[in-house]
CSV table of C-alpha atoms and ligand atoms in Angstrom, one decimal:
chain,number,residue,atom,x,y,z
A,17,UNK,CA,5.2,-39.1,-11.4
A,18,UNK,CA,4.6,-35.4,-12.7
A,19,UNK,CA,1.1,-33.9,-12.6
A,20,UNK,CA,-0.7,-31.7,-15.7
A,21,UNK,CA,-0.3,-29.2,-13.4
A,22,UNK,CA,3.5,-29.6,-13.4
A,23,UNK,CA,3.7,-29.3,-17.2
A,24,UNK,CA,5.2,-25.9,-18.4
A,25,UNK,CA,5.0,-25.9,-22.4
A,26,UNK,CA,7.9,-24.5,-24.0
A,27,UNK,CA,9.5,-25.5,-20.9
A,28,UNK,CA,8.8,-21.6,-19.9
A,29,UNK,CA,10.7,-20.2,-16.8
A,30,UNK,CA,12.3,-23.7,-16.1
A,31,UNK,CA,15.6,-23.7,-15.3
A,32,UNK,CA,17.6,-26.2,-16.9
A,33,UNK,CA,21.1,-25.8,-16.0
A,34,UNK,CA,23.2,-23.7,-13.7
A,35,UNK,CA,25.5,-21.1,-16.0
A,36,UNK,CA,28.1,-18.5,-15.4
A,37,UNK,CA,27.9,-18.1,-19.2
A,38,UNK,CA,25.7,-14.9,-19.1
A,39,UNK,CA,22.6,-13.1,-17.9
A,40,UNK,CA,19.5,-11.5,-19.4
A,41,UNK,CA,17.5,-9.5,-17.3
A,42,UNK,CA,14.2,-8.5,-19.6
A,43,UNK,CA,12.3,-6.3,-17.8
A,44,UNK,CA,15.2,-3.7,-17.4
A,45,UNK,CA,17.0,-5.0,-20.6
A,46,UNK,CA,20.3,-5.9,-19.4
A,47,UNK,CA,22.4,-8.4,-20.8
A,48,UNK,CA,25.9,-9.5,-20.0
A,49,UNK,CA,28.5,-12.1,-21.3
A,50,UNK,CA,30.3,-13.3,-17.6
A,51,UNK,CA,29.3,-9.5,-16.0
A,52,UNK,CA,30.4,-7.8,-18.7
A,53,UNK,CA,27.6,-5.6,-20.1
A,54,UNK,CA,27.0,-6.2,-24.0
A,55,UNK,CA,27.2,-2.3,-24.3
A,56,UNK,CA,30.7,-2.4,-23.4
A,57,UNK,CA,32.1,-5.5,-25.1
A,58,UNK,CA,29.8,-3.9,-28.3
A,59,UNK,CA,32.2,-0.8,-27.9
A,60,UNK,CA,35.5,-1.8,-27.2
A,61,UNK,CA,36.1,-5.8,-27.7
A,62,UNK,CA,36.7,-7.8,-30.9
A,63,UNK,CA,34.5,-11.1,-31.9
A,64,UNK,CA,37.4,-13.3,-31.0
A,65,UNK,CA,38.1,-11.5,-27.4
A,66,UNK,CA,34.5,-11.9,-26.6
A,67,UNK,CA,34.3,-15.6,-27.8
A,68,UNK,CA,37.5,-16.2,-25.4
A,69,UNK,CA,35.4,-14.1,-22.9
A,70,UNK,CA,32.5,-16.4,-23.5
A,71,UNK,CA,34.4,-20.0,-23.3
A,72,UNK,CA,37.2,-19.6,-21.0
A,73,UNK,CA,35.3,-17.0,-18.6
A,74,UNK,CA,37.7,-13.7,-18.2
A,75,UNK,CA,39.4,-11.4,-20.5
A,76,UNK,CA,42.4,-12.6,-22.0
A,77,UNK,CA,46.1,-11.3,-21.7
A,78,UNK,CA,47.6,-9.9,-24.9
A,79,UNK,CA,49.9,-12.6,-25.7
A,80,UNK,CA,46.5,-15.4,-25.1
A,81,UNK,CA,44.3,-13.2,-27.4
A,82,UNK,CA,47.4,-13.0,-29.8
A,83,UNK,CA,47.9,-16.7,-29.3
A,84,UNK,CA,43.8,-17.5,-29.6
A,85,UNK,CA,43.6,-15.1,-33.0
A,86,UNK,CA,46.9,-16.5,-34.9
A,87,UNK,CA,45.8,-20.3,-34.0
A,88,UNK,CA,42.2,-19.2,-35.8
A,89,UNK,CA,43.8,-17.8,-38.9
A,90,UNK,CA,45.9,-20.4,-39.4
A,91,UNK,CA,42.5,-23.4,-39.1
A,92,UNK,CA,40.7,-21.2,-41.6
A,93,UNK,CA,41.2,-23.7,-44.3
A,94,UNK,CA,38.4,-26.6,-45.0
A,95,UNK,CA,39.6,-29.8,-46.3
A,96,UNK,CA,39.7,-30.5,-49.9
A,97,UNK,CA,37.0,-33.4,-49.1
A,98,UNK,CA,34.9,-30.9,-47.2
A,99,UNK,CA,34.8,-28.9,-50.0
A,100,UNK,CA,33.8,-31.7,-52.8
A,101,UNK,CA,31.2,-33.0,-50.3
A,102,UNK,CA,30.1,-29.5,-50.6
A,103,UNK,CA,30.3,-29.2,-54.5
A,104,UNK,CA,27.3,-32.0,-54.6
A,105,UNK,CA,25.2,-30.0,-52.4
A,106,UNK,CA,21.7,-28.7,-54.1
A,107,UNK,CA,21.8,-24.8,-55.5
A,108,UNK,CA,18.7,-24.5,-54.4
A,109,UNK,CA,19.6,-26.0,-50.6
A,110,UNK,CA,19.1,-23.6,-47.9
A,111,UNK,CA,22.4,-22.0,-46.5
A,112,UNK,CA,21.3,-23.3,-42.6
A,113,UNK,CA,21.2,-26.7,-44.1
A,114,UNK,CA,24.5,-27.0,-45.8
A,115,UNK,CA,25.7,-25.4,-42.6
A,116,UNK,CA,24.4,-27.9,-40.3
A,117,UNK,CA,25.5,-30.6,-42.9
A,118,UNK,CA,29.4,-29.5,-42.8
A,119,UNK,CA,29.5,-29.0,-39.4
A,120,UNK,CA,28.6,-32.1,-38.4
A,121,UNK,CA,30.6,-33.9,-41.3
A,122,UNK,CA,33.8,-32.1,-39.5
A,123,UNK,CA,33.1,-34.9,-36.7
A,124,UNK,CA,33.8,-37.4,-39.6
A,125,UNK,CA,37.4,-35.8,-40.3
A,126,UNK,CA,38.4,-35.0,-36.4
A,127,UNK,CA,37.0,-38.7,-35.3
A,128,UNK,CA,39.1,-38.5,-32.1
A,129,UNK,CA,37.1,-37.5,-28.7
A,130,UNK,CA,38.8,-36.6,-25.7
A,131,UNK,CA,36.6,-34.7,-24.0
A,132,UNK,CA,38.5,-34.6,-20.5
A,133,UNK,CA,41.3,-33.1,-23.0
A,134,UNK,CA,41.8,-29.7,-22.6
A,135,UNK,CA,44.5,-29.7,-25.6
A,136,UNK,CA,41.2,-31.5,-27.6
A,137,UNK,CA,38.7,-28.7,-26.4
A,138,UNK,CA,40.8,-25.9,-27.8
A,139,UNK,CA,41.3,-27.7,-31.0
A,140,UNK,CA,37.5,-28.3,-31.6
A,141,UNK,CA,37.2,-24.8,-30.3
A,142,UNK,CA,39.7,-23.2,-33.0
A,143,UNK,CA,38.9,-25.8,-35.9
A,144,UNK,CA,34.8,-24.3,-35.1
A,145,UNK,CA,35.3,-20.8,-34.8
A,146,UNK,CA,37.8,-21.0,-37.2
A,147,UNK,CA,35.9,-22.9,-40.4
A,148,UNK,CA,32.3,-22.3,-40.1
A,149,UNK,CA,32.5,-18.5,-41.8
A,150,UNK,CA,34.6,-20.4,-44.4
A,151,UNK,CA,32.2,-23.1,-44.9
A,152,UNK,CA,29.1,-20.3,-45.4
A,153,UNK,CA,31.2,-18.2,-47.6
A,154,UNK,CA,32.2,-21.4,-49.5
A,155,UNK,CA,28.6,-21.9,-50.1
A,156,UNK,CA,27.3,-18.9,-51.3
A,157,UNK,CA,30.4,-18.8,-53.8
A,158,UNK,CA,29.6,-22.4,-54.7
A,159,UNK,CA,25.9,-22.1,-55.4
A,160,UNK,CA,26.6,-19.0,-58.1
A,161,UNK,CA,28.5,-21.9,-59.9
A,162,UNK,CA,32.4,-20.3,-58.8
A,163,UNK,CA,34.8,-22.0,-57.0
A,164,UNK,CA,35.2,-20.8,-53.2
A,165,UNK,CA,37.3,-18.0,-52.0
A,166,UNK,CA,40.1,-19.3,-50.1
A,167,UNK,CA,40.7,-17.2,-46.8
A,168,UNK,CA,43.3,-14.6,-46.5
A,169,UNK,CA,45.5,-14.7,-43.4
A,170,UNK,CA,46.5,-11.1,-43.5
A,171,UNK,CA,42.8,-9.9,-42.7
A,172,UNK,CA,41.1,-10.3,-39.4
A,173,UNK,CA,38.1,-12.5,-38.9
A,174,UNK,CA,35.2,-10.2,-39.6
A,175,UNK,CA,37.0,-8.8,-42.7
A,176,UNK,CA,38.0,-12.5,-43.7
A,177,UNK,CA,34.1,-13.5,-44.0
A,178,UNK,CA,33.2,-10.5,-45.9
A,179,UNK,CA,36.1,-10.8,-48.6
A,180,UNK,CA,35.2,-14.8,-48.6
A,181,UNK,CA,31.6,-14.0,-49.5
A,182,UNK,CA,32.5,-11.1,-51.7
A,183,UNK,CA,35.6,-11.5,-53.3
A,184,UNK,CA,36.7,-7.9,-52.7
A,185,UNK,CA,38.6,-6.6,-49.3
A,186,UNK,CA,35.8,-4.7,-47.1
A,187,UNK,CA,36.0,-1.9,-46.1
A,188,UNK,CA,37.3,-1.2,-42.3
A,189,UNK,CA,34.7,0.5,-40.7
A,190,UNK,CA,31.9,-2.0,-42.8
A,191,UNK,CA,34.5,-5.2,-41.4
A,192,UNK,CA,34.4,-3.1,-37.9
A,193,UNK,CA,30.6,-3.3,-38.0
A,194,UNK,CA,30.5,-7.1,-38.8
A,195,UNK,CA,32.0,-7.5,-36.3
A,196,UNK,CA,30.4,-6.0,-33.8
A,197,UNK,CA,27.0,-7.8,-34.9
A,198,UNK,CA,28.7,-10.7,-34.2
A,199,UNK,CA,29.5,-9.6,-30.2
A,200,UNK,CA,25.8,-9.0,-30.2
A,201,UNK,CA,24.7,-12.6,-31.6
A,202,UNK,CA,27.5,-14.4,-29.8
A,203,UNK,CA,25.3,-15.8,-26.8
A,204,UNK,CA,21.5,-15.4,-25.0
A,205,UNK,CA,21.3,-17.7,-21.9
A,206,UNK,CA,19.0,-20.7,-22.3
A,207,UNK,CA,17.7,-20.0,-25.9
A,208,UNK,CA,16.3,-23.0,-27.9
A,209,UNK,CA,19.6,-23.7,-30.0
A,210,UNK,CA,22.0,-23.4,-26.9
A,211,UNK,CA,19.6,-25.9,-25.0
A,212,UNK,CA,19.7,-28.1,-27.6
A,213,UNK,CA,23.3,-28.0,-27.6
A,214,UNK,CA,23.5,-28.6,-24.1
A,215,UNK,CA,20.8,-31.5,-24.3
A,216,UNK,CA,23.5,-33.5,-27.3
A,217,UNK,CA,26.4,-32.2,-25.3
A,218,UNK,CA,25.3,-34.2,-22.5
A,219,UNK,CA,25.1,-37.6,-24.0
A,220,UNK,CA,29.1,-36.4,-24.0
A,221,UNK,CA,29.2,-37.0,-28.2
A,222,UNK,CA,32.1,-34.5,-30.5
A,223,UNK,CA,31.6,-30.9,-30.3
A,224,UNK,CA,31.0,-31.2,-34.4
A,225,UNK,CA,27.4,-32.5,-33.4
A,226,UNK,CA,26.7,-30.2,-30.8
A,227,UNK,CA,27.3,-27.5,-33.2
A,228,UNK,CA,25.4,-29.4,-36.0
A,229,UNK,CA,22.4,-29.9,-33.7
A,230,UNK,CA,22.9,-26.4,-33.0
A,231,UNK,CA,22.4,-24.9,-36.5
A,232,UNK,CA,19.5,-27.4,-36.8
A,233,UNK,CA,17.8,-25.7,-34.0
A,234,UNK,CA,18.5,-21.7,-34.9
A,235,UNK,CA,17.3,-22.5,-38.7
A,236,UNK,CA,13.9,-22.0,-37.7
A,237,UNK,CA,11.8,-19.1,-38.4
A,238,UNK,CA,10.7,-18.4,-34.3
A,239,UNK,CA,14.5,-18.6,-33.9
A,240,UNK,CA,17.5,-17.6,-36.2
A,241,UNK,CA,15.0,-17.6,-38.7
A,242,UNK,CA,13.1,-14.3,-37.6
A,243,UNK,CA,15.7,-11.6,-39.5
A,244,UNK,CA,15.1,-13.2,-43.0
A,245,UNK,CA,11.3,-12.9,-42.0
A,246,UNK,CA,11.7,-9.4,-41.3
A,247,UNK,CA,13.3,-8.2,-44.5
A,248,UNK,CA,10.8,-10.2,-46.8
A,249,UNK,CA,8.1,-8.0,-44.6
A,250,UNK,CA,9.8,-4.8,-45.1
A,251,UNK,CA,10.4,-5.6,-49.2
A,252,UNK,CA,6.2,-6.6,-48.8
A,253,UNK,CA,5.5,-3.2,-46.7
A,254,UNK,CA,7.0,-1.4,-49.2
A,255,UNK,CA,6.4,2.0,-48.3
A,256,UNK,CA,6.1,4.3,-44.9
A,257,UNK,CA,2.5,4.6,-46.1
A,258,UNK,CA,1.7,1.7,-46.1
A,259,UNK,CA,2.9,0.9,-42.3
A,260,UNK,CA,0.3,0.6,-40.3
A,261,UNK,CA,-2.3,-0.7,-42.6
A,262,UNK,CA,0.1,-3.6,-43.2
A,263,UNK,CA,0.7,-3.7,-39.1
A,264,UNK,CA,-3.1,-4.0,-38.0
A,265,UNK,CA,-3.7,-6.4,-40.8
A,266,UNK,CA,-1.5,-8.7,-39.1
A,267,UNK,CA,-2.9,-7.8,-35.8
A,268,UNK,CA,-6.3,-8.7,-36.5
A,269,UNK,CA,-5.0,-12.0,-38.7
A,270,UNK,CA,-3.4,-13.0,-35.2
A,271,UNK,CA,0.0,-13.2,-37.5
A,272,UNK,CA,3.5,-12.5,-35.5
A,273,UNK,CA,5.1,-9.3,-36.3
A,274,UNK,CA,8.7,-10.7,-37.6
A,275,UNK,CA,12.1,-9.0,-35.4
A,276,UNK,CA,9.3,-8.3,-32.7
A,277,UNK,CA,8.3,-9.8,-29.3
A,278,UNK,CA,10.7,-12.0,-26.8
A,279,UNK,CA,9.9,-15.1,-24.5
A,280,UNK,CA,12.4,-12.9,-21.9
A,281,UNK,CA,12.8,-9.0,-22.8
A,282,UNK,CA,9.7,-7.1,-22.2
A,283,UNK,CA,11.4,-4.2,-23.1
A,284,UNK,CA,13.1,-2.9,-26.2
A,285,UNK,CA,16.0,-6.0,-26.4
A,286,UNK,CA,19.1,-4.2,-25.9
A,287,UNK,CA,20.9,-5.6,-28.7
A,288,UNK,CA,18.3,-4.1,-31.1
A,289,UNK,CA,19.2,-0.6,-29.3
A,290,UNK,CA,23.3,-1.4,-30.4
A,291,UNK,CA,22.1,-2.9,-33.9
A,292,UNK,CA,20.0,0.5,-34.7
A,293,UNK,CA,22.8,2.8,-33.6
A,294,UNK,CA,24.9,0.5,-36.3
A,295,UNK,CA,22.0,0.4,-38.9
A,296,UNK,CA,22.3,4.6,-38.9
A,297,UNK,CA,25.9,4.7,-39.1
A,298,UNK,CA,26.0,2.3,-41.9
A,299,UNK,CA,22.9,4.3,-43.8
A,300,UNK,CA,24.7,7.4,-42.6
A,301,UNK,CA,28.0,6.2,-44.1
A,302,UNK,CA,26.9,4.9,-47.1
A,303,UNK,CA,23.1,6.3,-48.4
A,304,UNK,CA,19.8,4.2,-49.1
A,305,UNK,CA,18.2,4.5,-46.1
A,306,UNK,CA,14.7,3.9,-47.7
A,307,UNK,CA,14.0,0.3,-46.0
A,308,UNK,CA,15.5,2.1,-42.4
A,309,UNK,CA,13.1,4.3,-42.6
A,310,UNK,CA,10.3,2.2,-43.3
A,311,UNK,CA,11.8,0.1,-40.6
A,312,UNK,CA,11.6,3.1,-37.7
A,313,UNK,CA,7.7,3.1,-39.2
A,314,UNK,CA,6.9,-0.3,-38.2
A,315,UNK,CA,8.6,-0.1,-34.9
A,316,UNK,CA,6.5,3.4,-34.2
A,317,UNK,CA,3.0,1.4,-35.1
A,318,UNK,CA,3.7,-1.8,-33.4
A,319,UNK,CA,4.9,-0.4,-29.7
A,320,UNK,CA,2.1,1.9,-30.3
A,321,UNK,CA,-0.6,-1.5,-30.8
A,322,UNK,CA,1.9,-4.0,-28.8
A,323,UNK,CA,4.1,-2.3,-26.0
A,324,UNK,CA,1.4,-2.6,-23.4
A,325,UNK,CA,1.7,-6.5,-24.3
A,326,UNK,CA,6.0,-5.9,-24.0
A,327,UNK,CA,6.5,-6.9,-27.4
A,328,UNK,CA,9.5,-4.5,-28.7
A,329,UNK,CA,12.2,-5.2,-31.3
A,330,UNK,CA,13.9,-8.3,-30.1
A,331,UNK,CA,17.5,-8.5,-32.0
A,332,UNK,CA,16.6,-9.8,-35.6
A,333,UNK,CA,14.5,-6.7,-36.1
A,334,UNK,CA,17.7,-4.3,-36.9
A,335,UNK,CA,20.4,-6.9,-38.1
A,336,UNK,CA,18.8,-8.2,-41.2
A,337,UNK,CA,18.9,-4.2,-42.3
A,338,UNK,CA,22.1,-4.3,-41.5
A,339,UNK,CA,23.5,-7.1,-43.1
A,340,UNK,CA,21.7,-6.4,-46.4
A,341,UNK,CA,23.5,-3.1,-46.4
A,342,UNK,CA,27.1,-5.0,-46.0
A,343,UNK,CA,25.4,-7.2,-49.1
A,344,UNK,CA,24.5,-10.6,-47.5
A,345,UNK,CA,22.0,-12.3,-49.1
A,346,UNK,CA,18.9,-13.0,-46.9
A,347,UNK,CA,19.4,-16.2,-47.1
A,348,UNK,CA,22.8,-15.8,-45.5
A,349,UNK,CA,21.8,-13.9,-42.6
A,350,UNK,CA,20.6,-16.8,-39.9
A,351,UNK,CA,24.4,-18.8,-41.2
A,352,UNK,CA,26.0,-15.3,-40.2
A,353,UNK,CA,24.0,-15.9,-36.9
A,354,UNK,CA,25.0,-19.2,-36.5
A,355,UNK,CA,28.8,-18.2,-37.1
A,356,UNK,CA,28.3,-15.6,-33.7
A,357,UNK,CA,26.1,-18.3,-31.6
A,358,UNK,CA,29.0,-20.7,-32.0
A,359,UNK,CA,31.0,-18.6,-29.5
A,360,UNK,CA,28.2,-19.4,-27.2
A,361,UNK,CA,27.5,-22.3,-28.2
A,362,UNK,CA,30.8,-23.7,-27.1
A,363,UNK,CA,30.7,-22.0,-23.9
A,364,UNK,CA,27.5,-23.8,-23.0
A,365,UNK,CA,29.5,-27.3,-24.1
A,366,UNK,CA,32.2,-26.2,-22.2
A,367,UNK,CA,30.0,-25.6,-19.3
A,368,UNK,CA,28.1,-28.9,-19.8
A,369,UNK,CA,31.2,-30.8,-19.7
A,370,UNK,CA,32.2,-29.7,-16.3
A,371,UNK,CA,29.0,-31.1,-14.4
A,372,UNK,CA,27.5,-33.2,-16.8
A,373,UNK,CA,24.3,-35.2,-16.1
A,374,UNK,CA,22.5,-36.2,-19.1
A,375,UNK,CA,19.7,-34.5,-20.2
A,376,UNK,CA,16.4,-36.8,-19.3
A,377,UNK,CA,12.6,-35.0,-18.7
A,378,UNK,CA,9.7,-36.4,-18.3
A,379,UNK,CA,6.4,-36.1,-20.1
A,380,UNK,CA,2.8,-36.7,-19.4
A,381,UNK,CA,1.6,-39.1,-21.2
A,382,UNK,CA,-2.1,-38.1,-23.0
A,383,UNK,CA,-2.6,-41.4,-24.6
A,384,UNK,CA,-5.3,-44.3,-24.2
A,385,UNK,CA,-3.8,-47.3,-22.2
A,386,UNK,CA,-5.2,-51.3,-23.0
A,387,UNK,CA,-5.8,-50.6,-26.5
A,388,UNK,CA,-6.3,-53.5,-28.3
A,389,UNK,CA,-4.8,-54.7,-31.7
A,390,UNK,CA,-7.1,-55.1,-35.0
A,391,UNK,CA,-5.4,-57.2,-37.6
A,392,UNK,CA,-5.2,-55.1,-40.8
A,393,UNK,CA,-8.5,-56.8,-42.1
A,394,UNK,CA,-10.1,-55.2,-39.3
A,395,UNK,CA,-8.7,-51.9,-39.7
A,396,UNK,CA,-11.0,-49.4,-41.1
A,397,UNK,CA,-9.5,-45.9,-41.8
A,398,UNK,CA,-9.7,-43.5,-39.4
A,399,UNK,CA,-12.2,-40.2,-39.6
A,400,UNK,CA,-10.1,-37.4,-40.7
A,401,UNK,CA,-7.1,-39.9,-41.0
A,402,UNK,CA,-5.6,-39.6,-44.8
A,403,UNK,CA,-5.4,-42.9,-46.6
A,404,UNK,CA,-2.1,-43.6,-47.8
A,405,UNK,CA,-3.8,-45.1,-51.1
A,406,UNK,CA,-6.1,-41.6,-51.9
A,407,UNK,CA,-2.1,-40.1,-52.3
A,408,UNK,CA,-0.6,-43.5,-54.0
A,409,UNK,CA,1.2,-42.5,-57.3
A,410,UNK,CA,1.3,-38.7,-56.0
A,411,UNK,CA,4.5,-37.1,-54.9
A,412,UNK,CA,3.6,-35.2,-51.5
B,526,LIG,N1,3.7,-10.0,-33.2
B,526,LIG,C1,2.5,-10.0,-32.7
B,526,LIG,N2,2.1,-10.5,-31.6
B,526,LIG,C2,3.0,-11.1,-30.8
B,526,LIG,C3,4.4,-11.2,-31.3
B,526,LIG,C4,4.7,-10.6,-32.5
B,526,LIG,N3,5.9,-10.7,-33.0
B,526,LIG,N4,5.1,-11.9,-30.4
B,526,LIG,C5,4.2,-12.2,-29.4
B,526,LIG,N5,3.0,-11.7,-29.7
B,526,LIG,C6,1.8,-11.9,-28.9
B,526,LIG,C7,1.2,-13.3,-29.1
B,526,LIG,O1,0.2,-13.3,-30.1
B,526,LIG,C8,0.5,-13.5,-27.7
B,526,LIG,O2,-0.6,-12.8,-27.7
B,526,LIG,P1,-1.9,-13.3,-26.8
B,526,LIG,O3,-1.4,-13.5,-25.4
B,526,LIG,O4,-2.9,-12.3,-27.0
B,526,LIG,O5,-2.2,-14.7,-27.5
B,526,LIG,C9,1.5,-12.9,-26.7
B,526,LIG,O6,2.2,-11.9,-27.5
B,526,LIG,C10,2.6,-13.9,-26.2
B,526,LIG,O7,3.2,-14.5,-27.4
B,526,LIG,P2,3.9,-15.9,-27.4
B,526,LIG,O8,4.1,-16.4,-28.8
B,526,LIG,O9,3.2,-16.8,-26.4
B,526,LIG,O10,5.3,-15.5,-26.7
B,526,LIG,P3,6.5,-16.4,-26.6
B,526,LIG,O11,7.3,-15.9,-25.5
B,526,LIG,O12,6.2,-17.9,-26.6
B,526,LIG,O13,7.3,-16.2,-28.0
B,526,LIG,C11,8.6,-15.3,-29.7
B,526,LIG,C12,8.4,-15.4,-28.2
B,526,LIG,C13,8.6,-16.8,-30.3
B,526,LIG,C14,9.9,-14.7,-30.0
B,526,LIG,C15,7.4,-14.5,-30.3
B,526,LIG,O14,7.4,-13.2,-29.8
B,526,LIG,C16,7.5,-14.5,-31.9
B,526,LIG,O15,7.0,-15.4,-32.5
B,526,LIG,N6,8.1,-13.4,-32.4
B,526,LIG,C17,8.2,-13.3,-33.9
B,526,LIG,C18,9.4,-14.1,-34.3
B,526,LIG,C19,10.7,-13.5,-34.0
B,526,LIG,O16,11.0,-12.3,-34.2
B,526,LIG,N7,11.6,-14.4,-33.5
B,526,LIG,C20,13.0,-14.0,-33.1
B,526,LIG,C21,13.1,-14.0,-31.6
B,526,LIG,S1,14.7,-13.5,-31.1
B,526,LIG,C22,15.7,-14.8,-31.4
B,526,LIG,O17,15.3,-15.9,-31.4
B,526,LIG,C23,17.1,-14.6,-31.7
């Protein structure tokens, strides 16, 4: 039986599967998708050659990656049913949540599961990769009361997204940037949403509820959450002057700094160094550089409190910055995440598959033992407890 002493919360520094997927090293921030460094992949691969990268663990040929990005374009589509389920969704519904909804409701339309099928696992592969942009853009366009933009097969994937959610052709080097954010979001080793990916891909369901647990996981704010945080703090910051007043305030509150701080880097998160050097080009390239600079404020005054502790940017510090400047909506910007992690999210399934065991822990139990049971005349309402008639009538 396991012992208190046993107990890790968070599950910290427990290993919980054996990956070839990719590597983070935090104290000299490295990371790598199957050896590759991100640095390189960041400079010279494409979103699609990195997912490949990611799920089928090497580079591919020309005529695979060809192969791989026509097969994509051509599953962009979403089904007309997909899209009326869609049409009844709330206005006001979070993005993550009409996310995680479609993605799982694909498992309704693509019933069949053959997961020893590797003709199946590139299907659910393409069909992911290939309609989860669509369904986010489909969204946005939805909730300002306008039809959905249907994709365009003459424009690559990053540029696709951006004319879906925009209804105007990007601009290259703004596609080219996209892009390049989504390399750097693709895949992090054993984060929460990739475990709890692995954790439903090993009870061996569809890949459409892997990837809806998934999305259920990164919508929170200590996850996918964090860049939407961080933009909301620089619109409350305001101004460089008001920096580090605003920064010890949450110091001595005991209140995490948003895009700051990582259960593995304890140095500046690589990524963040890649998303910077794209946040300047893009101010460089196309003026209003007011929040950057603000932004170069607050990482100044926290690693001046908060390096000895190693808390740094972590990635969601830089991209929000960015992806406001290609205008997605903050709301949009943990979907656009989820739309990279896929990549690795299949990977991970992929991985599962191959030596699956289910996943099964243990706990310790806290509890009393031999309690006994009080009819309800007995009962008397717990100190503290709050009595389900006090709220009777009231809406919670
Ligand atoms: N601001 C201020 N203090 C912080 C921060 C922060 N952002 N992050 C950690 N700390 C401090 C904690 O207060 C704690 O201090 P203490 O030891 O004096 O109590 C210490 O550093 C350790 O913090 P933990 O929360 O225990 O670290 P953990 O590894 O569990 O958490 C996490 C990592 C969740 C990312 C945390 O740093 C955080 O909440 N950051 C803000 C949210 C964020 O940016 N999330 C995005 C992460 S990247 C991603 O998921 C893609």
């Amino acid at each position: 039986m396991a012992s208190i002493e046993d107990y890790k919360p968070g599950l910290a520094g427990v290993p919980a599967a054996l990956s070839q997927v990719s590597h983070v090293d935090g104290l000299q921030g490295i990371l790598e998708y199957r050896g590759i460094a991100i640095e390189s992949l960041a400079q010279q691969s494409t979103f699609l050659e990195t997912c490949f990268l990611l799920i089928w663990g090497y580079l591919p040929s020309l005529e695979e990656l060809q192969d791989f990005e026509y097969e994509i374009r051509y599953h962009r589509r979403l089904k007309y049913r997909i899209r009326d389920m869609m049409k009844c969704f709330p206005e006001s519904g979070h993005p993550m949540d009409a996310l995680q909804s479609c993605a799982a409701a694909l498992g309704l339309f693509y019933s069949r599961r053959a997961l020893d099928d590797p003709e199946y696992i590139r299907a659910a592969v393409v069909r992911l990769l290939a309609k989860i942009p669509t369904m986010v853009a489909a969204f946005q366009m939805m909730r300002k009361g306008n039809d959905p933009i249907q994709p365009r097969d003459d424009l690559d994937y990053a540029a696709n997204f951006l004319y879906m959610m925009n209804e105007r052709e990007p601009d290259p080097r703004a596609a080219k940037i996209f892009d390049t954010c989504l390399i750097l979001h693709a895949e992090h080793t054993m984060n929460a949403s990739t475990f709890s990916a692995r954790v439903t891909a090993s009870t061996l369901t569809d890949p459409y509820g892997v990837v809806a647990s998934a999305v259920g996981t990164l919508a929170g704010p200590l996850h996918g959450g964090a860049n939407e945080e961080v933009i909301e703090m620089l619109d409350a910051i305001g101004s460089i002057d008001r920096v580090e007043s605003y920064i010890d305030a949450c110091i001595e509150n005991k209140q995490k700094i948003m895009g700051f701080g990582h259960r593995v880097y304890k140095v500046k998160d690589p990524r963040a160094v890649i998303l910077q050097g794209l946040a300047e080009q893009l101010f460089a390239d196309y003026g209003d550089d007011r929040y950057y600079q603000i932004a170069l404020a607050v990482e100044k005054a926290v690693e001046e409190r908060l390096g000895g502790k190693g808390i740094y940017p972590n990635v969601d510090f830089y991209s929000g910055l960015v992806y406001r400047r290609l205008g997605i909506p903050s709301d949009l910007f943990t979907p656009v995440f989820a739309i990279a992690r896929v990549g690795g999210w299949l990977a991970h399934w992929k991985e599962q598959l191959a030596e699956n065991r289910i996943f099964r822990p243990t706990q310790i139990y806290t509890g009393e033992h031999a309690c006994p049971y009080h009819s309800i005349q007995e009962r008397k309402l717990t100190v503290g407890a709050t009595s389900f008639a006090a709220t009777n009538g009231k809406k919670l």
